[in-house]
Tab-separated table of C-alpha atoms and ligand atoms in Angstrom:
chain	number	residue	atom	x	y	z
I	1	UNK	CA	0.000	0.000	0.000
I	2	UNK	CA	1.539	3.556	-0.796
I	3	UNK	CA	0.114	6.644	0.172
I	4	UNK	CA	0.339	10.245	-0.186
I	5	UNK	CA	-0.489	13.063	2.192
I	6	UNK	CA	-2.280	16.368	0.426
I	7	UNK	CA	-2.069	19.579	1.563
I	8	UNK	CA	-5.546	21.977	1.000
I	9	UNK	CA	-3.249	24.641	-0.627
I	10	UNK	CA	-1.987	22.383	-3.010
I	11	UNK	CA	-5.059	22.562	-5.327
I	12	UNK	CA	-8.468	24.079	-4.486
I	13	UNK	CA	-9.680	20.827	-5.761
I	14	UNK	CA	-8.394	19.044	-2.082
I	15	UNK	CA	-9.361	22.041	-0.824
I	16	UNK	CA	-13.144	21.294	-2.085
I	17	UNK	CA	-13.063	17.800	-1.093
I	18	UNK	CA	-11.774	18.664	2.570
I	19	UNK	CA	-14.979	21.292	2.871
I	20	UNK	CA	-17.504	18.186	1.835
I	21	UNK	CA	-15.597	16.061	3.945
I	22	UNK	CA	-15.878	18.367	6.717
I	23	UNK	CA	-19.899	18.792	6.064
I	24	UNK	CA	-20.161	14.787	6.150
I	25	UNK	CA	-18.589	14.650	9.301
I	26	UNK	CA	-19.983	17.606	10.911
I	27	UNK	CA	-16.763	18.612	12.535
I	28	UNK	CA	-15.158	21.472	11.336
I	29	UNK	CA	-11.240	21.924	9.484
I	30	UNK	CA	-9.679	23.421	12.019
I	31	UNK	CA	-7.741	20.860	13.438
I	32	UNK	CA	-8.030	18.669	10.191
I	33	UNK	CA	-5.011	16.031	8.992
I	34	UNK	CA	-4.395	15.860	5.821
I	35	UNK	CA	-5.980	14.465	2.979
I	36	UNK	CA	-4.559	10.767	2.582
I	37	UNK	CA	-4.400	9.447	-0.766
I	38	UNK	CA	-4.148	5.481	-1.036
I	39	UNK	CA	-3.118	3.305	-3.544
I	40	UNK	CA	-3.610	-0.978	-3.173
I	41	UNK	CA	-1.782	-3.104	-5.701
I	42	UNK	CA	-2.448	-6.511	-6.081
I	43	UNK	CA	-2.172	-8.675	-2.580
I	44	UNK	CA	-2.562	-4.992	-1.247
I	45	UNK	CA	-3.961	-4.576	2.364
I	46	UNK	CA	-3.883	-2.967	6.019
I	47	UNK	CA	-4.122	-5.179	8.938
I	48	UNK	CA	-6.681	-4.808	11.259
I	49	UNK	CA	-6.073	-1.098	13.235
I	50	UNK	CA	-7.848	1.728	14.914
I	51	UNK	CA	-7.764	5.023	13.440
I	52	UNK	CA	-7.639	6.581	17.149
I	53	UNK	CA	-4.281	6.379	18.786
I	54	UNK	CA	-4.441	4.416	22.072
I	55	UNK	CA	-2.743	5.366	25.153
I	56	UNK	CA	-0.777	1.564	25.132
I	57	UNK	CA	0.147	2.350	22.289
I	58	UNK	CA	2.217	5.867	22.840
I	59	UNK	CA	3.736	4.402	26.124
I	60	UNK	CA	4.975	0.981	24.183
I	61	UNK	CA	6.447	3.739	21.991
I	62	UNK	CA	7.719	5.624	24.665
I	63	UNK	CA	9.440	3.073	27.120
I	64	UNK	CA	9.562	0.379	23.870
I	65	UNK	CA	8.583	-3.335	24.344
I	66	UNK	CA	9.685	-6.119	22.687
I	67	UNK	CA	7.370	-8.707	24.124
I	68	UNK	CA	5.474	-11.082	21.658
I	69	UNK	CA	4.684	-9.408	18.326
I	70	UNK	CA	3.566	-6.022	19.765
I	71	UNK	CA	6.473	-4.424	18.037
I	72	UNK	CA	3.862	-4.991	14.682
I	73	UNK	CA	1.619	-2.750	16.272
I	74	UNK	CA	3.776	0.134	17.221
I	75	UNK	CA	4.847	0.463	13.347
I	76	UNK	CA	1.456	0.033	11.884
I	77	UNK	CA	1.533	4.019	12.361
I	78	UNK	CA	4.569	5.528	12.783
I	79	UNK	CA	3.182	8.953	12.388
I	80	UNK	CA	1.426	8.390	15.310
I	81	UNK	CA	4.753	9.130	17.297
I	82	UNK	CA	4.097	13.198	16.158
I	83	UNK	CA	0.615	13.384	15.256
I	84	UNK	CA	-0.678	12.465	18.578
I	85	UNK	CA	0.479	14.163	21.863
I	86	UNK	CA	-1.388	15.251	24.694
I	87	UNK	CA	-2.033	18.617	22.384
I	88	UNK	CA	-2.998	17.520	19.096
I	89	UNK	CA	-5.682	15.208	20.372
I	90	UNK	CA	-7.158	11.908	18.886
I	91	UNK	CA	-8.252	11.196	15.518
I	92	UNK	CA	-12.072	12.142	16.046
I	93	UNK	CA	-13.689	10.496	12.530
I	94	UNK	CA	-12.163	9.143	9.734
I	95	UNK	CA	-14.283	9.939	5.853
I	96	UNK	CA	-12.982	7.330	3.746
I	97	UNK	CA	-13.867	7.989	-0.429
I	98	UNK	CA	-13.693	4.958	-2.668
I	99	UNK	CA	-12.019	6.418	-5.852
I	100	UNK	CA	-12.078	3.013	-7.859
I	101	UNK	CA	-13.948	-0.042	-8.253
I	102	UNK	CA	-12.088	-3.371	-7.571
I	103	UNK	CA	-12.164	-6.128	-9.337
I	104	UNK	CA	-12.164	-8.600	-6.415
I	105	UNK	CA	-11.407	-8.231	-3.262
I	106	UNK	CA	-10.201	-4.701	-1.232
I	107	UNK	CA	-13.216	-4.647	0.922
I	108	UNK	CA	-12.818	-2.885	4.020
I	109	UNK	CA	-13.901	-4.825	7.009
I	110	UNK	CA	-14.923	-4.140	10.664
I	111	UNK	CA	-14.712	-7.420	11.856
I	112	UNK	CA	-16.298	-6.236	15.498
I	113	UNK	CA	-19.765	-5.643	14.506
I	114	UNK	CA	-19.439	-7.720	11.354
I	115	UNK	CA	-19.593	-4.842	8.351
I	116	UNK	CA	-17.887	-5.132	5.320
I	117	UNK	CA	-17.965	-2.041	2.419
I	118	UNK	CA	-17.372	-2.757	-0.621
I	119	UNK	CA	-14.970	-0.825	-2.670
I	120	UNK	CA	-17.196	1.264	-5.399
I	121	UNK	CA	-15.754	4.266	-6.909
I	122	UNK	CA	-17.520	7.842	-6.139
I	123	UNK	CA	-19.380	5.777	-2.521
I	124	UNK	CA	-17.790	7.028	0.797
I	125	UNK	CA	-17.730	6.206	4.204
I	126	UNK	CA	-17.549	8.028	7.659
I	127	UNK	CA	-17.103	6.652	11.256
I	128	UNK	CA	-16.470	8.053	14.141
I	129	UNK	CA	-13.121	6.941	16.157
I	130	UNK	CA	-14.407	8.057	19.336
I	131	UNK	CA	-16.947	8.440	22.121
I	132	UNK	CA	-18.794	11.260	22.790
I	133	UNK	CA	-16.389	11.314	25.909
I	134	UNK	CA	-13.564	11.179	23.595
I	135	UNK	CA	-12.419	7.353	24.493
I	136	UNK	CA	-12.041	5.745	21.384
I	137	UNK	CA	-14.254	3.352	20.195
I	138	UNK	CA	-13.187	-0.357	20.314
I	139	UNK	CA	-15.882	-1.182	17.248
I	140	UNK	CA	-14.110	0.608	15.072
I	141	UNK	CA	-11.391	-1.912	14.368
I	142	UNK	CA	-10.820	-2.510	10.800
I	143	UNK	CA	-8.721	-3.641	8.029
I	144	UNK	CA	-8.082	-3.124	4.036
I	145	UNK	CA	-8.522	-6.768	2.796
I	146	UNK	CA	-5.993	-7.736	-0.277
I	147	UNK	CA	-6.353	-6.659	-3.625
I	148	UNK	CA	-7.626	-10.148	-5.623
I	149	UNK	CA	-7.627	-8.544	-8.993
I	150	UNK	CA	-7.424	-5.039	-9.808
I	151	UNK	CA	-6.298	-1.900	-7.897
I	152	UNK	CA	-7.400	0.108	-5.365
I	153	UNK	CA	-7.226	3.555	-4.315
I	154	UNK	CA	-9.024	6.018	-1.864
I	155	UNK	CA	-8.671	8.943	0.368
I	156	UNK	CA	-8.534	9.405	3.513
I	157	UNK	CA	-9.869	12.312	5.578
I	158	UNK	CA	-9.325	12.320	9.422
I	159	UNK	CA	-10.387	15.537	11.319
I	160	UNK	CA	-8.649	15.488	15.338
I	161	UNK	CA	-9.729	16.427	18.374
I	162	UNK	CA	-7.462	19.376	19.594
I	163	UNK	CA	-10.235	21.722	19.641
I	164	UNK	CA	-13.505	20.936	18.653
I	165	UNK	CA	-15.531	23.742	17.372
I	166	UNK	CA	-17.955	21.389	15.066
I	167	UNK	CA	-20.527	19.393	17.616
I	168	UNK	CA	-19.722	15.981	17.604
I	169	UNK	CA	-23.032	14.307	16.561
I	170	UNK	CA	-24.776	11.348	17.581
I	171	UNK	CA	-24.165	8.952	14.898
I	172	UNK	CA	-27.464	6.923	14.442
I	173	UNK	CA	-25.198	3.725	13.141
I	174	UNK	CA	-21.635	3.365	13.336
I	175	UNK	CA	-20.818	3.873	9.912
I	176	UNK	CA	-22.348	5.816	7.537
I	177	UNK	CA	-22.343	5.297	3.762
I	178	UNK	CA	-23.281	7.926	1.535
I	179	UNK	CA	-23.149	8.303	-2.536
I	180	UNK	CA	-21.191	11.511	-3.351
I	181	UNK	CA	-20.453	13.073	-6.451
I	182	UNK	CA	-16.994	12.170	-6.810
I	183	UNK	CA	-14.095	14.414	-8.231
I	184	UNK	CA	-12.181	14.308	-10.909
I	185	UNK	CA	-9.942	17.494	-12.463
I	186	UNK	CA	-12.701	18.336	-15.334
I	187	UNK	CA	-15.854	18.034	-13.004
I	188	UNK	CA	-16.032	21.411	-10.504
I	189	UNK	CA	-18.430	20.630	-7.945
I	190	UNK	CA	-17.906	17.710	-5.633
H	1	LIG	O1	-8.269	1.299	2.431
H	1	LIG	C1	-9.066	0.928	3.289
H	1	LIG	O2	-10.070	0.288	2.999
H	1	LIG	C2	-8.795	1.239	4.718
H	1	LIG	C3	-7.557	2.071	4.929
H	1	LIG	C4	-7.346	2.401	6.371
H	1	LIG	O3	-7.952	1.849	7.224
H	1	LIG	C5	-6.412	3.475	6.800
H	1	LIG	O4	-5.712	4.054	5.962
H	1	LIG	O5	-6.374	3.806	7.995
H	2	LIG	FE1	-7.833	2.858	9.076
């Protein structure tokens, strides 16, 4: 899996598709990562992971342990080591747009409450990491299964808790999965 990291200045195009992201998360940009790009080959895939950071997680990092296989865990997101500290916060939703179909295989599973979504290009999906009390949200493990045939790729959209100006809603299910107008460079509206 490869992916690329896109900054809103870099084109108002991201800068359009972080403003509808925004809207389907109802949580404002202001303390917004940014905009993930992701591209699966075949045999492509993410092992299961939570999009929140978890508090084992930064003190493994911290005071390292090299019991069992945990060291698997603490590279899953290196990023992690920067992008979460006591003053950047927790990764409050993640907006995930499918930008292709795929042949087989690629879904992306939550194999807690038993969901699968199926890759189809211009579809999206947004979840919310965390609790209303900001603990995140065990249910909201998941994994990229492996590219069968085809390729894969999507964006990712992950707005943080440092300071949360946008009410954090209720989310009626888990995930939501909504049909939007996907982008491309000749279409203007998303
Ligand atoms: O590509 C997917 O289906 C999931 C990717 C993912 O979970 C992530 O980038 O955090
Ligand atoms: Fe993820």
């Amino acid at each position: 899996m490869h992916s690329a990291w896109l900054k809103d200045e870099e084109d108002p195009l991201i800068r359009r598709i972080s403003v509808k992201s925004s809207a389907l998360a109802s949580l404002t940009l202001d303390t917004v990562e940014e905009l993930q790009v992701l591209n699966y080959g075949i045999g492509g895939h993410y092992e299961p992971h939570y999009d929140f950071a978890r508090e084992r997680e930064r003190a493994e990092r911290q005071f390292g342990d090299w019991r069992g296989n945990r060291i698997a865990t603490v590279i899953y997101y290196p990023e992690e080591q920067t992008t979460f500290t006591e003053e950047t916060g927790n990764r409050i939703a993640t907006v995930i747009y499918y930008m292709t179909d795929v042949d087989a295989g690629g879904y992306t599973v939550f194999p807690e409450i038993g969901v699968k979504l199926i890759p189809r290009k211009g579809s999206c999906a947004v979840w919310y990491n965390l609790k209303k009390n900001l603990d995140g949200d065990y249910r909201t493990r998941h994994a990229a299964c492996p590219i069968l045939a085809g390729t894969k790729w999507g964006m990712y959209f992950t707005p943080i808790t440092f300071v949360i100006n946008g009410s954090m809603r209720e989310a009626k299910s888990l995930i939501v999965r909504v049909k939007v107008n996907l982008v491309s460079r000749g279409q203007k509206q998303i």
